[in-house]
Amino acid sequence: MASATLPTMDSSGWVAVRCIFRSRREDGEGEAVFEERLTLWQETDVDRAIERAETEAEAYAAETTWPPDWVTEYLGTAQAYVLSDEPADGAEVFSLMRNSHLAPTAYLDHFFTTGQERTGHIDEAGAEAP
C-alpha cells in the first residue's frame, strides 16, 4: 500500500479515525449493538494513523465486556479524516460526505434517526431529559 504522507500546509498533523464495532450476547441471541467510535491520532501519515487506530480498536474490543455475557468485535472498517487545524474548541474533527437523491428528512431518517440509536437529550437547564 502506498504511503499517504500529508503535505504540511494542508494538515495539522492530526488524523481522526472512525472504527465500527458490534457487541452482542455470547450465545448470539437477541439484538446486537453497533458502535461508531472516533479516535484522534497525532500522525502525518494517514495509513499509519489507520494502522494505529485499528490496533487500538482490536484492544478496545477485547477489553469491552459490557454486560459480562457479551462480546465486542471490531468489524474491520476504518475511515480517516485529516484535520486541517489543530484540535481546539470548535475544530472540525470528522466529516463524511455522501451523494444522495433522498430529501433531507428521508436522508436523516435513513442514515441517522432510525429509532434504534442510543442517544440522550439535554433539556434547557442542562439535565438529561427522558
mmCIF file with all atom_site columns, C-alpha atoms in Angstrom:
data_model
loop_
_atom_site.group_PDB
_atom_site.id
_atom_site.type_symbol
_atom_site.label_atom_id
_atom_site.label_alt_id
_atom_site.label_comp_id
_atom_site.label_asym_id
_atom_site.label_entity_id
_atom_site.label_seq_id
_atom_site.pdbx_PDB_ins_code
_atom_site.Cartn_x
_atom_site.Cartn_y
_atom_site.Cartn_z
_atom_site.occupancy
_atom_site.B_iso_or_equiv
_atom_site.pdbx_formal_charge
_atom_site.auth_seq_id
_atom_site.auth_comp_id
_atom_site.auth_asym_id
_atom_site.auth_atom_id
_atom_site.pdbx_PDB_model_num
ATOM 1   C CA . MET A 1 1   ? 0.000   0.000   0.000  1.00 0.00 ? 1   MET A CA 1
ATOM 2   C CA . ALA A 1 2   ? 1.374   3.401   -0.940 1.00 0.00 ? 2   ALA A CA 1
ATOM 3   C CA . SER A 1 3   ? 2.000   5.778   1.906  1.00 0.00 ? 3   SER A CA 1
ATOM 4   C CA . ALA A 1 4   ? -0.296  8.773   2.102  1.00 0.00 ? 4   ALA A CA 1
ATOM 5   C CA . THR A 1 5   ? 2.045   11.294  3.710  1.00 0.00 ? 5   THR A CA 1
ATOM 6   C CA . LEU A 1 6   ? 0.292   14.599  4.096  1.00 0.00 ? 6   LEU A CA 1
ATOM 7   C CA . PRO A 1 7   ? 1.661   17.939  2.952  1.00 0.00 ? 7   PRO A CA 1
ATOM 8   C CA . THR A 1 8   ? 2.330   20.141  5.978  1.00 0.00 ? 8   THR A CA 1
ATOM 9   C CA . MET A 1 9   ? 0.388   23.126  4.597  1.00 0.00 ? 9   MET A CA 1
ATOM 10  C CA . ASP A 1 10  ? -2.857  21.109  4.384  1.00 0.00 ? 10  ASP A CA 1
ATOM 11  C CA . SER A 1 11  ? -2.528  19.122  7.588  1.00 0.00 ? 11  SER A CA 1
ATOM 12  C CA . SER A 1 12  ? -2.336  19.906  11.262 1.00 0.00 ? 12  SER A CA 1
ATOM 13  C CA . GLY A 1 13  ? -0.568  16.591  11.839 1.00 0.00 ? 13  GLY A CA 1
ATOM 14  C CA . TRP A 1 14  ? -3.730  15.100  13.364 1.00 0.00 ? 14  TRP A CA 1
ATOM 15  C CA . VAL A 1 15  ? -5.991  12.397  11.928 1.00 0.00 ? 15  VAL A CA 1
ATOM 16  C CA . ALA A 1 16  ? -9.382  11.299  13.265 1.00 0.00 ? 16  ALA A CA 1
ATOM 17  C CA . VAL A 1 17  ? -10.279 7.669   12.559 1.00 0.00 ? 17  VAL A CA 1
ATOM 18  C CA . ARG A 1 18  ? -13.787 6.223   12.861 1.00 0.00 ? 18  ARG A CA 1
ATOM 19  C CA . CYS A 1 19  ? -13.973 2.481   13.598 1.00 0.00 ? 19  CYS A CA 1
ATOM 20  C CA . ILE A 1 20  ? -17.125 0.347   13.732 1.00 0.00 ? 20  ILE A CA 1
ATOM 21  C CA . PHE A 1 21  ? -17.848 -2.292  16.409 1.00 0.00 ? 21  PHE A CA 1
ATOM 22  C CA . ARG A 1 22  ? -20.547 -4.850  17.151 1.00 0.00 ? 22  ARG A CA 1
ATOM 23  C CA . SER A 1 23  ? -21.420 -6.001  20.661 1.00 0.00 ? 23  SER A CA 1
ATOM 24  C CA . ARG A 1 24  ? -23.735 -8.955  21.219 1.00 0.00 ? 24  ARG A CA 1
ATOM 25  C CA . ARG A 1 25  ? -24.511 -11.740 23.616 1.00 0.00 ? 25  ARG A CA 1
ATOM 26  C CA . GLU A 1 26  ? -22.006 -14.599 23.516 1.00 0.00 ? 26  GLU A CA 1
ATOM 27  C CA . ASP A 1 27  ? -24.789 -17.025 22.588 1.00 0.00 ? 27  ASP A CA 1
ATOM 28  C CA . GLY A 1 28  ? -25.790 -14.854 19.607 1.00 0.00 ? 28  GLY A CA 1
ATOM 29  C CA . GLU A 1 29  ? -29.334 -14.368 20.898 1.00 0.00 ? 29  GLU A CA 1
ATOM 30  C CA . GLY A 1 30  ? -31.112 -11.037 20.792 1.00 0.00 ? 30  GLY A CA 1
ATOM 31  C CA . GLU A 1 31  ? -30.259 -7.757  19.195 1.00 0.00 ? 31  GLU A CA 1
ATOM 32  C CA . ALA A 1 32  ? -26.691 -6.557  18.628 1.00 0.00 ? 32  ALA A CA 1
ATOM 33  C CA . VAL A 1 33  ? -25.420 -3.059  19.410 1.00 0.00 ? 33  VAL A CA 1
ATOM 34  C CA . PHE A 1 34  ? -23.303 -1.317  16.777 1.00 0.00 ? 34  PHE A CA 1
ATOM 35  C CA . GLU A 1 35  ? -20.917 1.447   17.821 1.00 0.00 ? 35  GLU A CA 1
ATOM 36  C CA . GLU A 1 36  ? -19.156 4.077   15.729 1.00 0.00 ? 36  GLU A CA 1
ATOM 37  C CA . ARG A 1 37  ? -16.111 5.283   17.650 1.00 0.00 ? 37  ARG A CA 1
ATOM 38  C CA . LEU A 1 38  ? -13.802 8.177   16.734 1.00 0.00 ? 38  LEU A CA 1
ATOM 39  C CA . THR A 1 39  ? -10.210 8.306   17.933 1.00 0.00 ? 39  THR A CA 1
ATOM 40  C CA . LEU A 1 40  ? -7.686  11.065  17.338 1.00 0.00 ? 40  LEU A CA 1
ATOM 41  C CA . TRP A 1 41  ? -4.073  10.416  16.281 1.00 0.00 ? 41  TRP A CA 1
ATOM 42  C CA . GLN A 1 42  ? -1.115  12.781  16.056 1.00 0.00 ? 42  GLN A CA 1
ATOM 43  C CA . GLU A 1 43  ? 0.197   11.500  12.755 1.00 0.00 ? 43  GLU A CA 1
ATOM 44  C CA . THR A 1 44  ? 1.149   12.874  9.321  1.00 0.00 ? 44  THR A CA 1
ATOM 45  C CA . ASP A 1 45  ? 0.731   9.547   7.503  1.00 0.00 ? 45  ASP A CA 1
ATOM 46  C CA . VAL A 1 46  ? -2.914  8.514   7.007  1.00 0.00 ? 46  VAL A CA 1
ATOM 47  C CA . ASP A 1 47  ? -2.054  4.833   6.554  1.00 0.00 ? 47  ASP A CA 1
ATOM 48  C CA . ARG A 1 48  ? -0.093  4.866   9.815  1.00 0.00 ? 48  ARG A CA 1
ATOM 49  C CA . ALA A 1 49  ? -2.959  6.624   11.631 1.00 0.00 ? 49  ALA A CA 1
ATOM 50  C CA . ILE A 1 50  ? -5.394  3.945   10.420 1.00 0.00 ? 50  ILE A CA 1
ATOM 51  C CA . GLU A 1 51  ? -2.955  1.196   11.409 1.00 0.00 ? 51  GLU A CA 1
ATOM 52  C CA . ARG A 1 52  ? -2.633  2.667   14.905 1.00 0.00 ? 52  ARG A CA 1
ATOM 53  C CA . ALA A 1 53  ? -6.402  3.132   15.198 1.00 0.00 ? 53  ALA A CA 1
ATOM 54  C CA . GLU A 1 54  ? -7.074  -0.452  14.143 1.00 0.00 ? 54  GLU A CA 1
ATOM 55  C CA . THR A 1 55  ? -4.564  -1.767  16.683 1.00 0.00 ? 55  THR A CA 1
ATOM 56  C CA . GLU A 1 56  ? -6.318  0.289   19.360 1.00 0.00 ? 56  GLU A CA 1
ATOM 57  C CA . ALA A 1 57  ? -9.733  -0.873  18.066 1.00 0.00 ? 57  ALA A CA 1
ATOM 58  C CA . GLU A 1 58  ? -8.773  -4.532  18.479 1.00 0.00 ? 58  GLU A CA 1
ATOM 59  C CA . ALA A 1 59  ? -7.617  -3.829  22.052 1.00 0.00 ? 59  ALA A CA 1
ATOM 60  C CA . TYR A 1 60  ? -10.801 -1.852  22.792 1.00 0.00 ? 60  TYR A CA 1
ATOM 61  C CA . ALA A 1 61  ? -12.964 -4.720  21.527 1.00 0.00 ? 61  ALA A CA 1
ATOM 62  C CA . ALA A 1 62  ? -11.037 -7.271  23.601 1.00 0.00 ? 62  ALA A CA 1
ATOM 63  C CA . GLU A 1 63  ? -11.350 -5.132  26.750 1.00 0.00 ? 63  GLU A CA 1
ATOM 64  C CA . THR A 1 64  ? -15.037 -4.229  26.338 1.00 0.00 ? 64  THR A CA 1
ATOM 65  C CA . THR A 1 65  ? -17.088 -6.606  28.471 1.00 0.00 ? 65  THR A CA 1
ATOM 66  C CA . TRP A 1 66  ? -20.473 -4.979  28.983 1.00 0.00 ? 66  TRP A CA 1
ATOM 67  C CA . PRO A 1 67  ? -22.605 -6.742  30.138 1.00 0.00 ? 67  PRO A CA 1
ATOM 68  C CA . PRO A 1 68  ? -20.419 -9.672  31.252 1.00 0.00 ? 68  PRO A CA 1
ATOM 69  C CA . ASP A 1 69  ? -22.056 -12.200 28.892 1.00 0.00 ? 69  ASP A CA 1
ATOM 70  C CA . TRP A 1 70  ? -21.494 -10.025 25.799 1.00 0.00 ? 70  TRP A CA 1
ATOM 71  C CA . VAL A 1 71  ? -18.622 -9.926  23.301 1.00 0.00 ? 71  VAL A CA 1
ATOM 72  C CA . THR A 1 72  ? -17.452 -6.958  21.249 1.00 0.00 ? 72  THR A CA 1
ATOM 73  C CA . GLU A 1 73  ? -15.726 -7.216  17.895 1.00 0.00 ? 73  GLU A CA 1
ATOM 74  C CA . TYR A 1 74  ? -14.050 -4.673  15.662 1.00 0.00 ? 74  TYR A CA 1
ATOM 75  C CA . LEU A 1 75  ? -15.688 -5.022  12.236 1.00 0.00 ? 75  LEU A CA 1
ATOM 76  C CA . GLY A 1 76  ? -12.607 -4.045  10.223 1.00 0.00 ? 76  GLY A CA 1
ATOM 77  C CA . THR A 1 77  ? -13.993 -0.749  8.942  1.00 0.00 ? 77  THR A CA 1
ATOM 78  C CA . ALA A 1 78  ? -11.914 2.389   9.480  1.00 0.00 ? 78  ALA A CA 1
ATOM 79  C CA . GLN A 1 79  ? -12.492 5.809   7.927  1.00 0.00 ? 79  GLN A CA 1
ATOM 80  C CA . ALA A 1 80  ? -9.907  8.560   8.317  1.00 0.00 ? 80  ALA A CA 1
ATOM 81  C CA . TYR A 1 81  ? -10.305 12.324  8.314  1.00 0.00 ? 81  TYR A CA 1
ATOM 82  C CA . VAL A 1 82  ? -7.275  14.616  8.165  1.00 0.00 ? 82  VAL A CA 1
ATOM 83  C CA . LEU A 1 83  ? -7.679  17.647  10.415 1.00 0.00 ? 83  LEU A CA 1
ATOM 84  C CA . SER A 1 84  ? -6.600  20.840  8.691  1.00 0.00 ? 84  SER A CA 1
ATOM 85  C CA . ASP A 1 85  ? -6.443  22.672  12.029 1.00 0.00 ? 85  ASP A CA 1
ATOM 86  C CA . GLU A 1 86  ? -5.055  21.736  15.440 1.00 0.00 ? 86  GLU A CA 1
ATOM 87  C CA . PRO A 1 87  ? -7.627  20.138  17.750 1.00 0.00 ? 87  PRO A CA 1
ATOM 88  C CA . ALA A 1 88  ? -9.215  23.004  19.670 1.00 0.00 ? 88  ALA A CA 1
ATOM 89  C CA . ASP A 1 89  ? -12.571 24.327  20.772 1.00 0.00 ? 89  ASP A CA 1
ATOM 90  C CA . GLY A 1 90  ? -14.884 24.138  17.772 1.00 0.00 ? 90  GLY A CA 1
ATOM 91  C CA . ALA A 1 91  ? -12.375 22.387  15.490 1.00 0.00 ? 91  ALA A CA 1
ATOM 92  C CA . GLU A 1 92  ? -13.772 20.061  12.844 1.00 0.00 ? 92  GLU A CA 1
ATOM 93  C CA . VAL A 1 93  ? -12.619 16.536  13.693 1.00 0.00 ? 93  VAL A CA 1
ATOM 94  C CA . PHE A 1 94  ? -14.615 14.434  11.239 1.00 0.00 ? 94  PHE A CA 1
ATOM 95  C CA . SER A 1 95  ? -16.589 14.877  8.049  1.00 0.00 ? 95  SER A CA 1
ATOM 96  C CA . LEU A 1 96  ? -18.174 12.320  5.754  1.00 0.00 ? 96  LEU A CA 1
ATOM 97  C CA . MET A 1 97  ? -19.868 13.378  2.536  1.00 0.00 ? 97  MET A CA 1
ATOM 98  C CA . ARG A 1 98  ? -22.337 11.142  0.742  1.00 0.00 ? 98  ARG A CA 1
ATOM 99  C CA . ASN A 1 99  ? -24.264 11.677  -2.507 1.00 0.00 ? 99  ASN A CA 1
ATOM 100 C CA . SER A 1 100 ? -27.995 11.003  -2.281 1.00 0.00 ? 100 SER A CA 1
ATOM 101 C CA . HIS A 1 101 ? -31.270 11.669  -4.083 1.00 0.00 ? 101 HIS A CA 1
ATOM 102 C CA . LEU A 1 102 ? -33.148 11.493  -0.770 1.00 0.00 ? 102 LEU A CA 1
ATOM 103 C CA . ALA A 1 103 ? -34.993 14.540  0.562  1.00 0.00 ? 103 ALA A CA 1
ATOM 104 C CA . PRO A 1 104 ? -33.473 15.935  3.789  1.00 0.00 ? 104 PRO A CA 1
ATOM 105 C CA . THR A 1 105 ? -35.984 14.298  6.154  1.00 0.00 ? 105 THR A CA 1
ATOM 106 C CA . ALA A 1 106 ? -35.759 10.944  4.342  1.00 0.00 ? 106 ALA A CA 1
ATOM 107 C CA . TYR A 1 107 ? -31.954 11.163  4.364  1.00 0.00 ? 107 TYR A CA 1
ATOM 108 C CA . LEU A 1 108 ? -31.834 11.809  8.118  1.00 0.00 ? 108 LEU A CA 1
ATOM 109 C CA . ASP A 1 109 ? -34.382 9.063   8.801  1.00 0.00 ? 109 ASP A CA 1
ATOM 110 C CA . HIS A 1 110 ? -32.442 6.575   6.668  1.00 0.00 ? 110 HIS A CA 1
ATOM 111 C CA . PHE A 1 111 ? -28.934 7.249   7.983  1.00 0.00 ? 111 PHE A CA 1
ATOM 112 C CA . PHE A 1 112 ? -29.231 8.949   11.380 1.00 0.00 ? 112 PHE A CA 1
ATOM 113 C CA . THR A 1 113 ? -32.631 8.761   13.062 1.00 0.00 ? 113 THR A CA 1
ATOM 114 C CA . THR A 1 114 ? -33.708 5.181   12.510 1.00 0.00 ? 114 THR A CA 1
ATOM 115 C CA . GLY A 1 115 ? -35.173 4.934   16.007 1.00 0.00 ? 115 GLY A CA 1
ATOM 116 C CA . GLN A 1 116 ? -32.516 2.443   17.101 1.00 0.00 ? 116 GLN A CA 1
ATOM 117 C CA . GLU A 1 117 ? -29.888 4.964   18.223 1.00 0.00 ? 117 GLU A CA 1
ATOM 118 C CA . ARG A 1 118 ? -28.838 5.087   21.851 1.00 0.00 ? 118 ARG A CA 1
ATOM 119 C CA . THR A 1 119 ? -28.963 8.820   22.416 1.00 0.00 ? 119 THR A CA 1
ATOM 120 C CA . GLY A 1 120 ? -29.987 11.145  25.183 1.00 0.00 ? 120 GLY A CA 1
ATOM 121 C CA . HIS A 1 121 ? -31.443 14.617  25.199 1.00 0.00 ? 121 HIS A CA 1
ATOM 122 C CA . ILE A 1 122 ? -30.451 17.525  27.404 1.00 0.00 ? 122 ILE A CA 1
ATOM 123 C CA . ASP A 1 123 ? -33.149 19.999  28.455 1.00 0.00 ? 123 ASP A CA 1
ATOM 124 C CA . GLU A 1 124 ? -32.629 23.769  28.656 1.00 0.00 ? 124 GLU A CA 1
ATOM 125 C CA . ALA A 1 125 ? -31.466 23.517  32.288 1.00 0.00 ? 125 ALA A CA 1
ATOM 126 C CA . GLY A 1 126 ? -28.740 21.045  31.283 1.00 0.00 ? 126 GLY A CA 1
ATOM 127 C CA . ALA A 1 127 ? -30.409 17.980  32.803 1.00 0.00 ? 127 ALA A CA 1
ATOM 128 C CA . GLU A 1 128 ? -30.893 14.775  30.861 1.00 0.00 ? 128 GLU A CA 1
ATOM 129 C CA . ALA A 1 129 ? -34.464 14.711  29.571 1.00 0.00 ? 129 ALA A CA 1
ATOM 130 C CA . PRO A 1 130 ? -36.472 11.485  29.265 1.00 0.00 ? 130 PRO A CA 1
#
